PDB file of C-alpha atoms in Angstrom:
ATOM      1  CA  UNK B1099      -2.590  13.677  40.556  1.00 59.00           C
ATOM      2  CA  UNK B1100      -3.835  17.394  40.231  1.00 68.00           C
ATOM      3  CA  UNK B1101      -6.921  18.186  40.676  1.00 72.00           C
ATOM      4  CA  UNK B1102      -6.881  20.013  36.981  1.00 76.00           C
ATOM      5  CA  UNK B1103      -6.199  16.600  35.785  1.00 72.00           C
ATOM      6  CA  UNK B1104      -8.451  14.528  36.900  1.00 72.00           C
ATOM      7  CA  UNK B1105     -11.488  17.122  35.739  1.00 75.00           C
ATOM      8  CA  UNK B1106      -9.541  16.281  32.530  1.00 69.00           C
ATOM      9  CA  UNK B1107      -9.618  12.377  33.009  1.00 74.00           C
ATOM     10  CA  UNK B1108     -13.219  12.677  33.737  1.00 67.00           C
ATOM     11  CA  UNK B1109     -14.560  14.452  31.242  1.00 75.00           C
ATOM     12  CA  UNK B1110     -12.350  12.244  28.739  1.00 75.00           C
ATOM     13  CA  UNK B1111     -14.062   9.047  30.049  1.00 71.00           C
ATOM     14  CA  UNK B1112     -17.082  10.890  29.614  1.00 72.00           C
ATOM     15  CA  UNK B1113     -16.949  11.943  26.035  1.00 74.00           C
ATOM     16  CA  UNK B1114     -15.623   8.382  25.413  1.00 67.00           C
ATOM     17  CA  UNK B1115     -18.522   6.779  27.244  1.00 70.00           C
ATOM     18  CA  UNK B1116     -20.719   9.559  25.249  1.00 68.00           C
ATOM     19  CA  UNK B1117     -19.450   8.594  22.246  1.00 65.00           C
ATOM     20  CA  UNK B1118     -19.962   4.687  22.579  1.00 60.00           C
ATOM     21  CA  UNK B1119     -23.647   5.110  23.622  1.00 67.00           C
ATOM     22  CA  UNK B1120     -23.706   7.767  20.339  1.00 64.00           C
ATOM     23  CA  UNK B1121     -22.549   5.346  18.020  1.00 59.00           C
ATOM     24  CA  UNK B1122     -24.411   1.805  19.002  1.00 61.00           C
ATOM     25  CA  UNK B1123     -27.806   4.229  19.159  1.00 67.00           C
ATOM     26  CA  UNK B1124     -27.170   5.614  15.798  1.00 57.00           C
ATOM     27  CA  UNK B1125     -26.212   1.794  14.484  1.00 58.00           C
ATOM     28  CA  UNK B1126     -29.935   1.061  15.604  1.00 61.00           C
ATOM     29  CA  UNK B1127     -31.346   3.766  14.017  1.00 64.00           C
ATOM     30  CA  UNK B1128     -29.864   3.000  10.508  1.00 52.00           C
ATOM     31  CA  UNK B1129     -30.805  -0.588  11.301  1.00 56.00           C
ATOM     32  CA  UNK B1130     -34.041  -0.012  11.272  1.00 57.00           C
ATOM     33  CA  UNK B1131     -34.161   2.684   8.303  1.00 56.00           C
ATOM     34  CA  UNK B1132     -31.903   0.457   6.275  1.00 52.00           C
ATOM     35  CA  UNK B1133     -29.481   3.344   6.185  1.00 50.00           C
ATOM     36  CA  UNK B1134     -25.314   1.644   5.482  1.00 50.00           C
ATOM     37  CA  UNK B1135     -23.310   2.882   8.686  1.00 49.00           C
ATOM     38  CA  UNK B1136     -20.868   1.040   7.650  1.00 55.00           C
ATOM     39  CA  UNK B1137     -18.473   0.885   4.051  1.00 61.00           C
ATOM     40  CA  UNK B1138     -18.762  -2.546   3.952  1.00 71.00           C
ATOM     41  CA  UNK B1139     -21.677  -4.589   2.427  1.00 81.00           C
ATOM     42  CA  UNK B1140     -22.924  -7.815   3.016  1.00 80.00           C
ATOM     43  CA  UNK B1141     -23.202 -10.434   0.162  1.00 81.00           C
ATOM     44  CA  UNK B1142     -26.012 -13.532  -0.210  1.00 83.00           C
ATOM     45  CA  UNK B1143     -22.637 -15.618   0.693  1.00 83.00           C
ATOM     46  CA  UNK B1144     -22.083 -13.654   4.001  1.00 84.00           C
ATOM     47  CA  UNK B1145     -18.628 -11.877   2.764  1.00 88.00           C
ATOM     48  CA  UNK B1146     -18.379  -7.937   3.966  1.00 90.00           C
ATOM     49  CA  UNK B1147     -17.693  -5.744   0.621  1.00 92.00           C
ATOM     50  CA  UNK B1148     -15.771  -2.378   0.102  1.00 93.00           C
ATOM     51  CA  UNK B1149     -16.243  -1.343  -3.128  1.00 93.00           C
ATOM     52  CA  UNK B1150     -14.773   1.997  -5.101  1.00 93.00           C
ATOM     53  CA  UNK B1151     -15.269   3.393  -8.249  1.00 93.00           C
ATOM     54  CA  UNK B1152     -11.955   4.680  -9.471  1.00 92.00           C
ATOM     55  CA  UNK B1153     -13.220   4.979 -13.293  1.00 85.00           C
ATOM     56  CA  UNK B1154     -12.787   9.541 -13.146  1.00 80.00           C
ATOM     57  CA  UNK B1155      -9.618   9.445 -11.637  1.00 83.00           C
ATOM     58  CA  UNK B1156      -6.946   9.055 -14.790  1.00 86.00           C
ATOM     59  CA  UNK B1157      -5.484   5.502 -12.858  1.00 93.00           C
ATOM     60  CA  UNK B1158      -2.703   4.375 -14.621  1.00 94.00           C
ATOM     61  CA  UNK B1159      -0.560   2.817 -11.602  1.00 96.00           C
ATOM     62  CA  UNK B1160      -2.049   0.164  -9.184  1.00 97.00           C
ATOM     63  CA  UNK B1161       0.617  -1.398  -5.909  1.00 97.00           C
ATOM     64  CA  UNK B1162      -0.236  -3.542  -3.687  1.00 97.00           C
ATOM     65  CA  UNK B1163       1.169  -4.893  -0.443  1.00 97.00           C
ATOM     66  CA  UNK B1164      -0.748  -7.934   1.312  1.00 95.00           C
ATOM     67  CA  UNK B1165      -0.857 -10.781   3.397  1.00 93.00           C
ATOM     68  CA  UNK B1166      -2.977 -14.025   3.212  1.00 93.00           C
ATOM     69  CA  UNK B1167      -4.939 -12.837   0.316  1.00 96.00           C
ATOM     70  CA  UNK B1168      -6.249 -13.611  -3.125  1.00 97.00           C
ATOM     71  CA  UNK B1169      -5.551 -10.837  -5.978  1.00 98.00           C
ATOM     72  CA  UNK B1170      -7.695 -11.015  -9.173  1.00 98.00           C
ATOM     73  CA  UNK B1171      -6.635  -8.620 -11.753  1.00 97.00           C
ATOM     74  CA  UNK B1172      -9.450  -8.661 -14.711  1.00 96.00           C
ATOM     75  CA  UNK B1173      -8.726  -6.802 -17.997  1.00 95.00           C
ATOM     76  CA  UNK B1174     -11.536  -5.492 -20.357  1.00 93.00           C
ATOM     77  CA  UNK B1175     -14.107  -4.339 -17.236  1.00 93.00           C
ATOM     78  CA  UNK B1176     -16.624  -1.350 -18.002  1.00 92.00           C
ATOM     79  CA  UNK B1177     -15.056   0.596 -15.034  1.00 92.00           C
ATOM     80  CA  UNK B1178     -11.593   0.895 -13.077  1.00 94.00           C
ATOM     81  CA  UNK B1179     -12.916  -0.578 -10.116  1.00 94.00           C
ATOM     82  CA  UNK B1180     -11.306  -2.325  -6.769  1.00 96.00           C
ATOM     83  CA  UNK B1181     -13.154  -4.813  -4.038  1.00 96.00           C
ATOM     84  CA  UNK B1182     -11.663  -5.568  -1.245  1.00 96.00           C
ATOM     85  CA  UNK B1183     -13.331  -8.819   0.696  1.00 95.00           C
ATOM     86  CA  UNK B1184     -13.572  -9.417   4.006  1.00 93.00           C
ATOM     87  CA  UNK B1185     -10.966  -6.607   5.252  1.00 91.00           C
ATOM     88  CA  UNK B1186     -11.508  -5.317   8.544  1.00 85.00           C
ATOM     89  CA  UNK B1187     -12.588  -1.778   8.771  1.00 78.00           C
ATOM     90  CA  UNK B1188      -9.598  -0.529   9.822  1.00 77.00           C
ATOM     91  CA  UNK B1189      -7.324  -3.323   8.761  1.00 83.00           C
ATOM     92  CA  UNK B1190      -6.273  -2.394   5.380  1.00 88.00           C
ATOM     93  CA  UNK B1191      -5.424   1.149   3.606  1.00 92.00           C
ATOM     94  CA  UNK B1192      -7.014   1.908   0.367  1.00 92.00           C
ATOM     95  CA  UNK B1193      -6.068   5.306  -1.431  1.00 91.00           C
ATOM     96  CA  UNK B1194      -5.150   6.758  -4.786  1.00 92.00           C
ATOM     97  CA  UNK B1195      -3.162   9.423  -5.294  1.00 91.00           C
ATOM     98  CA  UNK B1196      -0.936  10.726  -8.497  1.00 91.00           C
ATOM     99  CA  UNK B1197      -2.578   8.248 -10.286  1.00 93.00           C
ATOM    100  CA  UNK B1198      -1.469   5.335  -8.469  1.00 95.00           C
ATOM    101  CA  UNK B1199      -4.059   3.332  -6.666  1.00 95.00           C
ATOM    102  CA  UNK B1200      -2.461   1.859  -3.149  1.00 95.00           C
ATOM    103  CA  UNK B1201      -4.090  -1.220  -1.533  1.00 95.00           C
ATOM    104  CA  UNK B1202      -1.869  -2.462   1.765  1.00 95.00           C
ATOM    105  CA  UNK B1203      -2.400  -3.698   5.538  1.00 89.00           C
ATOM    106  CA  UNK B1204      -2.633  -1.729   8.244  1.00 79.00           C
ATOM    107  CA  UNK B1205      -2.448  -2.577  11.749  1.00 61.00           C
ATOM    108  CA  UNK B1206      -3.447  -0.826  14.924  1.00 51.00           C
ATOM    109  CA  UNK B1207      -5.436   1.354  17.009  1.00 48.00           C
ATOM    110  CA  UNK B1208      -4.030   4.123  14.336  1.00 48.00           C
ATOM    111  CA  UNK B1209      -4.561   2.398  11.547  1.00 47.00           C
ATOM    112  CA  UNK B1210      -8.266   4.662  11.479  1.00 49.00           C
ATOM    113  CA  UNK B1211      -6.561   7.627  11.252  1.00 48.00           C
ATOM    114  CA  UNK B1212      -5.071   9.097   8.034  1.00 49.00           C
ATOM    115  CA  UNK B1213      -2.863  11.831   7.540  1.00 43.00           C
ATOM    116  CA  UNK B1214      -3.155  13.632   3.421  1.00 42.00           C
ATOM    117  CA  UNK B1215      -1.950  16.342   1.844  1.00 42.00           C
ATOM    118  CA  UNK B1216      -4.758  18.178   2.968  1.00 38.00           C
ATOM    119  CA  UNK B1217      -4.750  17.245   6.963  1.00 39.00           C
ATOM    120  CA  UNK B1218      -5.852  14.390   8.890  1.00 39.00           C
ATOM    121  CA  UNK B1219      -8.930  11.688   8.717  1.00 44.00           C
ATOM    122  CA  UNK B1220      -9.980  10.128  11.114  1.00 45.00           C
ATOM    123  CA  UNK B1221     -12.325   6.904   9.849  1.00 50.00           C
ATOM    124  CA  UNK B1222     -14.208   6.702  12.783  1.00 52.00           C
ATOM    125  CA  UNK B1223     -15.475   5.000  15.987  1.00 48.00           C
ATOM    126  CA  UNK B1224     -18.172   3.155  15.268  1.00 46.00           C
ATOM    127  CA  UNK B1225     -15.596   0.934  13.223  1.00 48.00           C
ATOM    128  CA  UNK B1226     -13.599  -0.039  15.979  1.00 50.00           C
ATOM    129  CA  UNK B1227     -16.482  -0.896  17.604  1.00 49.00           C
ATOM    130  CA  UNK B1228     -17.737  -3.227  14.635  1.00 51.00           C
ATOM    131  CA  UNK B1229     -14.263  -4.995  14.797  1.00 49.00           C
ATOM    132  CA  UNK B1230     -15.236  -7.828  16.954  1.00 46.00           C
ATOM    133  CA  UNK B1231     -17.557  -9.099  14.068  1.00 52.00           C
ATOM    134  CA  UNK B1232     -14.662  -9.790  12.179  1.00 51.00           C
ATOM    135  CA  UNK B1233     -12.861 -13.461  11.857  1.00 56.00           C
ATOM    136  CA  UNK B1234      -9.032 -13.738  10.572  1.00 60.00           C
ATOM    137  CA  UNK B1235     -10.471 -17.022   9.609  1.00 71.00           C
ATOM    138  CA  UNK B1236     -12.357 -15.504   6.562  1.00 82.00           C
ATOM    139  CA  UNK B1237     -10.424 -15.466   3.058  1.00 90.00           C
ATOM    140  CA  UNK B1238      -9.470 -12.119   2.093  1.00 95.00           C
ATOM    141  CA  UNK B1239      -9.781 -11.087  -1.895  1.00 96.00           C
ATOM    142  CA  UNK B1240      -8.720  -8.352  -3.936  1.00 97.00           C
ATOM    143  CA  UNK B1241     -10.619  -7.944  -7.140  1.00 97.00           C
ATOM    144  CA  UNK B1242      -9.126  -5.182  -9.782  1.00 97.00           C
ATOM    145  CA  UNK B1243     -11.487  -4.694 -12.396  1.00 96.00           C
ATOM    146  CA  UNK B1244      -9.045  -2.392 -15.333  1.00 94.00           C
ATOM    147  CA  UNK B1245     -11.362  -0.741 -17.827  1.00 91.00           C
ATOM    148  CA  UNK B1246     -10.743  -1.086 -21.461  1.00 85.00           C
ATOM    149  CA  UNK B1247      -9.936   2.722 -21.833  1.00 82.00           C
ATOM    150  CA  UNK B1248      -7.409   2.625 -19.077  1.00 86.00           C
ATOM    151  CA  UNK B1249      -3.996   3.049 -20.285  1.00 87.00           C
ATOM    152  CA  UNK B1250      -2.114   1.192 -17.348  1.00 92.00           C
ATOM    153  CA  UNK B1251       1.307   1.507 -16.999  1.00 94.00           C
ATOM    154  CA  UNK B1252       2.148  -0.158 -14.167  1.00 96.00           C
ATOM    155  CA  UNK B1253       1.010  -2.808 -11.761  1.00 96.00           C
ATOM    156  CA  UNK B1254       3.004  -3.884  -8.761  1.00 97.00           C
ATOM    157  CA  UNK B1255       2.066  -6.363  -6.366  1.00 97.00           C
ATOM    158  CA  UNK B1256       3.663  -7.633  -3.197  1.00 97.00           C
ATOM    159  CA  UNK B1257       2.222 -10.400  -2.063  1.00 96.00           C
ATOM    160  CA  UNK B1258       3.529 -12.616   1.726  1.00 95.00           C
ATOM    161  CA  UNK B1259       1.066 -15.695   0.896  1.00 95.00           C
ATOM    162  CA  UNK B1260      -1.957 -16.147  -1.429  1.00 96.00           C
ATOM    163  CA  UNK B1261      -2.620 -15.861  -5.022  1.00 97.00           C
ATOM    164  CA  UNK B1262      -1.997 -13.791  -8.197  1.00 97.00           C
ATOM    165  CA  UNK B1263      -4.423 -14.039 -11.185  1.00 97.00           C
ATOM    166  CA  UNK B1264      -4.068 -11.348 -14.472  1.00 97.00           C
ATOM    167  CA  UNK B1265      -6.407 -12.318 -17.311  1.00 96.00           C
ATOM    168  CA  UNK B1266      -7.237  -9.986 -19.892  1.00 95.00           C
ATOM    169  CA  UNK B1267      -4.860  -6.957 -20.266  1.00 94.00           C
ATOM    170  CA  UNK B1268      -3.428  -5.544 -23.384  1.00 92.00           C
ATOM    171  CA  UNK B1269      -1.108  -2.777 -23.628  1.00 90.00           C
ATOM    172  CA  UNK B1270       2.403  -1.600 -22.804  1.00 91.00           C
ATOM    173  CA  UNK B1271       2.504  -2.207 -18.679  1.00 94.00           C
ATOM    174  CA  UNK B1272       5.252  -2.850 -16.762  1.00 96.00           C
ATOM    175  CA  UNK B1273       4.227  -5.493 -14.243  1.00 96.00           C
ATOM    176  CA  UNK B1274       5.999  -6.866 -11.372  1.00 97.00           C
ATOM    177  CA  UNK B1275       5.210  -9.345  -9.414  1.00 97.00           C
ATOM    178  CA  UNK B1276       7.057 -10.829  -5.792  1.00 97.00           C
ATOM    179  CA  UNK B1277       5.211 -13.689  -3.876  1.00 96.00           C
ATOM    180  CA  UNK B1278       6.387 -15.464  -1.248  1.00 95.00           C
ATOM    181  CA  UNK B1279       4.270 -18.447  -0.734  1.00 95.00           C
ATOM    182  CA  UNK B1280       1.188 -19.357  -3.093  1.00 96.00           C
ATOM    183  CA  UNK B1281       0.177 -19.574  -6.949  1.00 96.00           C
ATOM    184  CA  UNK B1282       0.258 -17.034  -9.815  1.00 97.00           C
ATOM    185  CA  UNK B1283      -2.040 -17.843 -13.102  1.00 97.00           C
ATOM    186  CA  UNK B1284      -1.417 -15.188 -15.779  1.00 96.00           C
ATOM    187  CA  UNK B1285      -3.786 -15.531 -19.267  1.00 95.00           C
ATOM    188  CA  UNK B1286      -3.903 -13.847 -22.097  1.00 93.00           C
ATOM    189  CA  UNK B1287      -1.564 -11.064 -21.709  1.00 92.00           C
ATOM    190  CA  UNK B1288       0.261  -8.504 -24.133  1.00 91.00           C
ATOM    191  CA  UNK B1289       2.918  -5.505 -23.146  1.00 90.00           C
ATOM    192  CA  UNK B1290       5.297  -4.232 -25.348  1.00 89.00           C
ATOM    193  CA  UNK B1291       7.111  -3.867 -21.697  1.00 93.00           C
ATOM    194  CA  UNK B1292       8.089  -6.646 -19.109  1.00 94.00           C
ATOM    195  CA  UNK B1293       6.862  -9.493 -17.073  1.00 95.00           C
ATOM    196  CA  UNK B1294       8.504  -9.819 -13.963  1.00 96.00           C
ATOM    197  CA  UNK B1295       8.180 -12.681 -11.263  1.00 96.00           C
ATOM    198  CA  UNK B1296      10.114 -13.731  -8.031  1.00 96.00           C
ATOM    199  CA  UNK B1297       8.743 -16.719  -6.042  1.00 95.00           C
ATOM    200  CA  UNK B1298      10.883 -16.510  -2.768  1.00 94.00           C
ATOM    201  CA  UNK B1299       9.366 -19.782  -1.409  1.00 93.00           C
ATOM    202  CA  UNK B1300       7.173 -22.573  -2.436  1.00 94.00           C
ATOM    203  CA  UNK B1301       5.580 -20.954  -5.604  1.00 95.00           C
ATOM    204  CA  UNK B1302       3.533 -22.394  -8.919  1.00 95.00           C
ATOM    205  CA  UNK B1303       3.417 -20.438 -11.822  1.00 96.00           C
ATOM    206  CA  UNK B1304       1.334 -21.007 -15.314  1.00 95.00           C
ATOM    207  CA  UNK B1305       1.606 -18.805 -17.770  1.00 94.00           C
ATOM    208  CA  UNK B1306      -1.083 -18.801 -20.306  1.00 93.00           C
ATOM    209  CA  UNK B1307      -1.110 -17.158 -24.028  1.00 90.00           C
ATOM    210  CA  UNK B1308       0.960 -14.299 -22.739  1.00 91.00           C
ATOM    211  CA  UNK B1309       3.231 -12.415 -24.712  1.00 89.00           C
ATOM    212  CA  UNK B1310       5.661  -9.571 -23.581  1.00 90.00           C
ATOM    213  CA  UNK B1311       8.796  -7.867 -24.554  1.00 89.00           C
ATOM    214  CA  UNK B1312      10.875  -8.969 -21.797  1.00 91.00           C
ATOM    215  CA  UNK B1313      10.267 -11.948 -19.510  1.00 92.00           C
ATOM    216  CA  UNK B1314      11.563 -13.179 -16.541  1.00 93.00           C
ATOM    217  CA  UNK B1315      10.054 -15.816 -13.948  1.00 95.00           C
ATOM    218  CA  UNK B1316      12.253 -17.044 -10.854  1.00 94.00           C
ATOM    219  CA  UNK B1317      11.081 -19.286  -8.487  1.00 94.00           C
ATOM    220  CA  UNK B1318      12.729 -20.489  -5.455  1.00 92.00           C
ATOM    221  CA  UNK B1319      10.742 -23.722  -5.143  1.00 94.00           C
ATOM    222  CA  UNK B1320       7.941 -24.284  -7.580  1.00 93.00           C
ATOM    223  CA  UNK B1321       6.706 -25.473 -10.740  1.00 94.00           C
ATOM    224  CA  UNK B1322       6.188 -23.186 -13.830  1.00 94.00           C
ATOM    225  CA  UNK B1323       4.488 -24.094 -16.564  1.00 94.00           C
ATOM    226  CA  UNK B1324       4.600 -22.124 -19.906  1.00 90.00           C
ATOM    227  CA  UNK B1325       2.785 -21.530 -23.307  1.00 87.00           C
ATOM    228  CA  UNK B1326       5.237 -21.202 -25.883  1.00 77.00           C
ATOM    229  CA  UNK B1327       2.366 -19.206 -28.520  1.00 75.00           C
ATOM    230  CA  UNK B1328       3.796 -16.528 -29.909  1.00 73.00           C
ATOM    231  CA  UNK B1329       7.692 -17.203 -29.342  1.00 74.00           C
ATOM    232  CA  UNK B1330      10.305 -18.739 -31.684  1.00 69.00           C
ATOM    233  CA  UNK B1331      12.889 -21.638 -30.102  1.00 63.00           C
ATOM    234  CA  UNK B1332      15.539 -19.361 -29.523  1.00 66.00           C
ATOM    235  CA  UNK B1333      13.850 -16.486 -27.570  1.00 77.00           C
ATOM    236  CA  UNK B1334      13.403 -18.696 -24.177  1.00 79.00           C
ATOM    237  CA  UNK B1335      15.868 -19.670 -21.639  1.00 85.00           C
ATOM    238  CA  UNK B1336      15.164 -22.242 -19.136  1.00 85.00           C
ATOM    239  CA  UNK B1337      17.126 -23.134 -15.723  1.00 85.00           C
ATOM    240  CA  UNK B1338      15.535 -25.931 -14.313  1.00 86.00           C
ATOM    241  CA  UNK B1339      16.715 -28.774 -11.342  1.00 83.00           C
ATOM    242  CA  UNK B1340      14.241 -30.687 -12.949  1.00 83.00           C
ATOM    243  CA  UNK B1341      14.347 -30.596 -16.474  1.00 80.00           C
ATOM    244  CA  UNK B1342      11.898 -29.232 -18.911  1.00 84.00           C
ATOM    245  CA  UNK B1343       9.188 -30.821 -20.355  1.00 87.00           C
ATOM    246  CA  UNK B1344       7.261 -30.594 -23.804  1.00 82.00           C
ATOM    247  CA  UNK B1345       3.617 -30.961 -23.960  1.00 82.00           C
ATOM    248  CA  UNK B1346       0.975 -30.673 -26.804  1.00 78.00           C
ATOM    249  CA  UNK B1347       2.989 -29.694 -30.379  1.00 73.00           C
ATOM    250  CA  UNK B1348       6.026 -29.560 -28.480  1.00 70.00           C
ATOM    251  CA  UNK B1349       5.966 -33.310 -27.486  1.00 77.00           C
ATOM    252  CA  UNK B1350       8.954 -35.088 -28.010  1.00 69.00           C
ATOM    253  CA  UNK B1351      11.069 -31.670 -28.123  1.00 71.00           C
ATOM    254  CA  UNK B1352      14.339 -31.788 -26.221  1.00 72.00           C
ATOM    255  CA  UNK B1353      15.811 -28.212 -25.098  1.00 71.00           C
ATOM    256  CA  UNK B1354      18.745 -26.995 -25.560  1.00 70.00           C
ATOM    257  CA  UNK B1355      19.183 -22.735 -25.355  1.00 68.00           C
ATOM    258  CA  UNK B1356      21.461 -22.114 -28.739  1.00 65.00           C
ATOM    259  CA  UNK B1357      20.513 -18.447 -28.769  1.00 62.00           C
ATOM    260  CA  UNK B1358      22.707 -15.677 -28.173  1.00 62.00           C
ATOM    261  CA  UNK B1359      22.178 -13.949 -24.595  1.00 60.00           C
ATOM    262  CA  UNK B1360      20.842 -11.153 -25.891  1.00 62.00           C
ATOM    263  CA  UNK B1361      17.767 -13.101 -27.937  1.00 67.00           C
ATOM    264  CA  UNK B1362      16.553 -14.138 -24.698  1.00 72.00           C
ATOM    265  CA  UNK B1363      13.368 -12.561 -24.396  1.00 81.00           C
ATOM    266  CA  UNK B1364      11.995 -14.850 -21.499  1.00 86.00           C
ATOM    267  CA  UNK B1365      13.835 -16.188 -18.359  1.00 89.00           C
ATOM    268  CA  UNK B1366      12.387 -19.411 -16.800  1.00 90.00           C
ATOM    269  CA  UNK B1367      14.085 -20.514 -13.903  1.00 91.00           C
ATOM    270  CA  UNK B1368      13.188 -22.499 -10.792  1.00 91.00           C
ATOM    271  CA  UNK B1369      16.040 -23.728  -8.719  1.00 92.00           C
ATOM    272  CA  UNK B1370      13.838 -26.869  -6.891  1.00 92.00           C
ATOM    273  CA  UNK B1371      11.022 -28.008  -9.475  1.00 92.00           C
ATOM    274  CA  UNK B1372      10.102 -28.648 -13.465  1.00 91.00           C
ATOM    275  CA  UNK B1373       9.265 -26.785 -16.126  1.00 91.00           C
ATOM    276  CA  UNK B1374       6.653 -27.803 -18.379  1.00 90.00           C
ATOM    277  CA  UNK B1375       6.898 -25.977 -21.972  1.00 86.00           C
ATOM    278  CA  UNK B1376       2.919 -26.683 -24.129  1.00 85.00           C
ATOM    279  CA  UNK B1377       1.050 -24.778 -27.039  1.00 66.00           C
TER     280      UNK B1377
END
């Protein structure tokens, strides 16, 4: 090795070393002058916290791509907000741009640095250095809080294994919905646009009060259960190993689809499990 180079290998371990020291001194200085080093914040139930207000930035597009986590969608908040719970520091990416705010997993020793329009970021050490506090044993979340002035147009999540709740959202949004392994609970919906869902392995889906202008909910291997409110007999189709079942006012119902192909406004099919039809 030339001499040139190992100055250069020096002085690197040096700043490295430098910067360590830098970083666990300044983490006991804002220790004791309660000063956040950290995004994150700690909870009375232990969870770590990242929490952005989104509520200036005209959001009208949210897409997400996760594993092993819970996604709450919640209609009629004060402010577009998202949490994220118990993400590492540098294991997830959180951005908006264009209107569209992104929420994915990221992996790696690169995963702190992020390249914009506008150059590079780079998140910093001191959060690779609180990454052995973390656990893959704690439950991840995703909390979307949509504000009642939002006008959302679209909400896309991609989701390997977990769950999928939307409650509370009125308007004309497009969602779409894939989830490989897990539950999905929708409530109280309306969208003049369409509901899509595709269950690619063992999947349950209710569907509460919600009303759309196109439906369509495909499960691999699940259950789906479905309030009729707001549709006539003709408007559903169902493809079930299973059967389909009437509960509530519908008991005692047998189903047979006698509308025309195109008065189908919801798709119900599950290709291993029952459908149960209520009101």
């Amino acid at each position: 090795m030339k001499p040139t180079s190992i100055i250069f290998l020096v002085l690197s371990v040096l700043l490295a070393a430098g910067g360590v020291a830098l970083c666990y001194t300044a983490g006991n200085m804002a220790e004791k002058q309660e000063i956040p080093l950290y995004e994150q914040t700690l909870d009375e139930d232990g969870n770590r916290i990242v929490s952005r207000d989104f509520t200036d930035d005209d959001i009208n597009r949210f897409r997400l791509d996760l594993r092993d986590t819970d996604v709450n969608i919640i209609g009629g908040a004060d402010e577009c907000r998202v949490e994220l719970i118990n993400f590492p520091s540098n294991g997830y990416n959180l951005s908006s741009a264009t209107k569209t705010v992104t929420v994915e997993n990221s992996m790696g020793i690169l995963s702190g640095l992020k390249v914009t329009e506008s150059g590079f970021r780079f998140s910093g050490l001191r959060h690779y250095l609180n990454a052995d506090t973390w656990s893959d044993d704690l439950p991840r979340t995703v909390n979307i809080y949509v504000s009642s002035a939002q006008s959302l147009k679209k909400l896309d999540i991609n989701l390997e294994r977990g769950s999928i709740s939307v409650k509370d959202i009125t308007g004309s949004a497009d969602f779409s919905f894939t989830l490989k392994s897990g539950d999905i609970v929708a409530e109280n919906l309306r969208t003049e646009s369409v509901f899509r869902f595709t269950g690619t392995g063992e999947t349950n889906i209710t569907l509460d009060n919600v009303q759309v202008g196109d439906m369509s909910v495909e499960a691999e291997n699940g259950d789906i259960a479905f309030n009729l409110t707001g549709y006539d007999y003709h408007s559903f189709k169902i493809v079930s190993s299973d059967g389909v079942t009437f509960s509530d006012m519908y008991k005692g119902m047998t189903y047979e689809h006698n509308g025309y192909i195109q008065d189908t406004v919801i798709l119900l099919h599950t290709k291993d499990g029952s459908v149960v039809v209520g009101g």
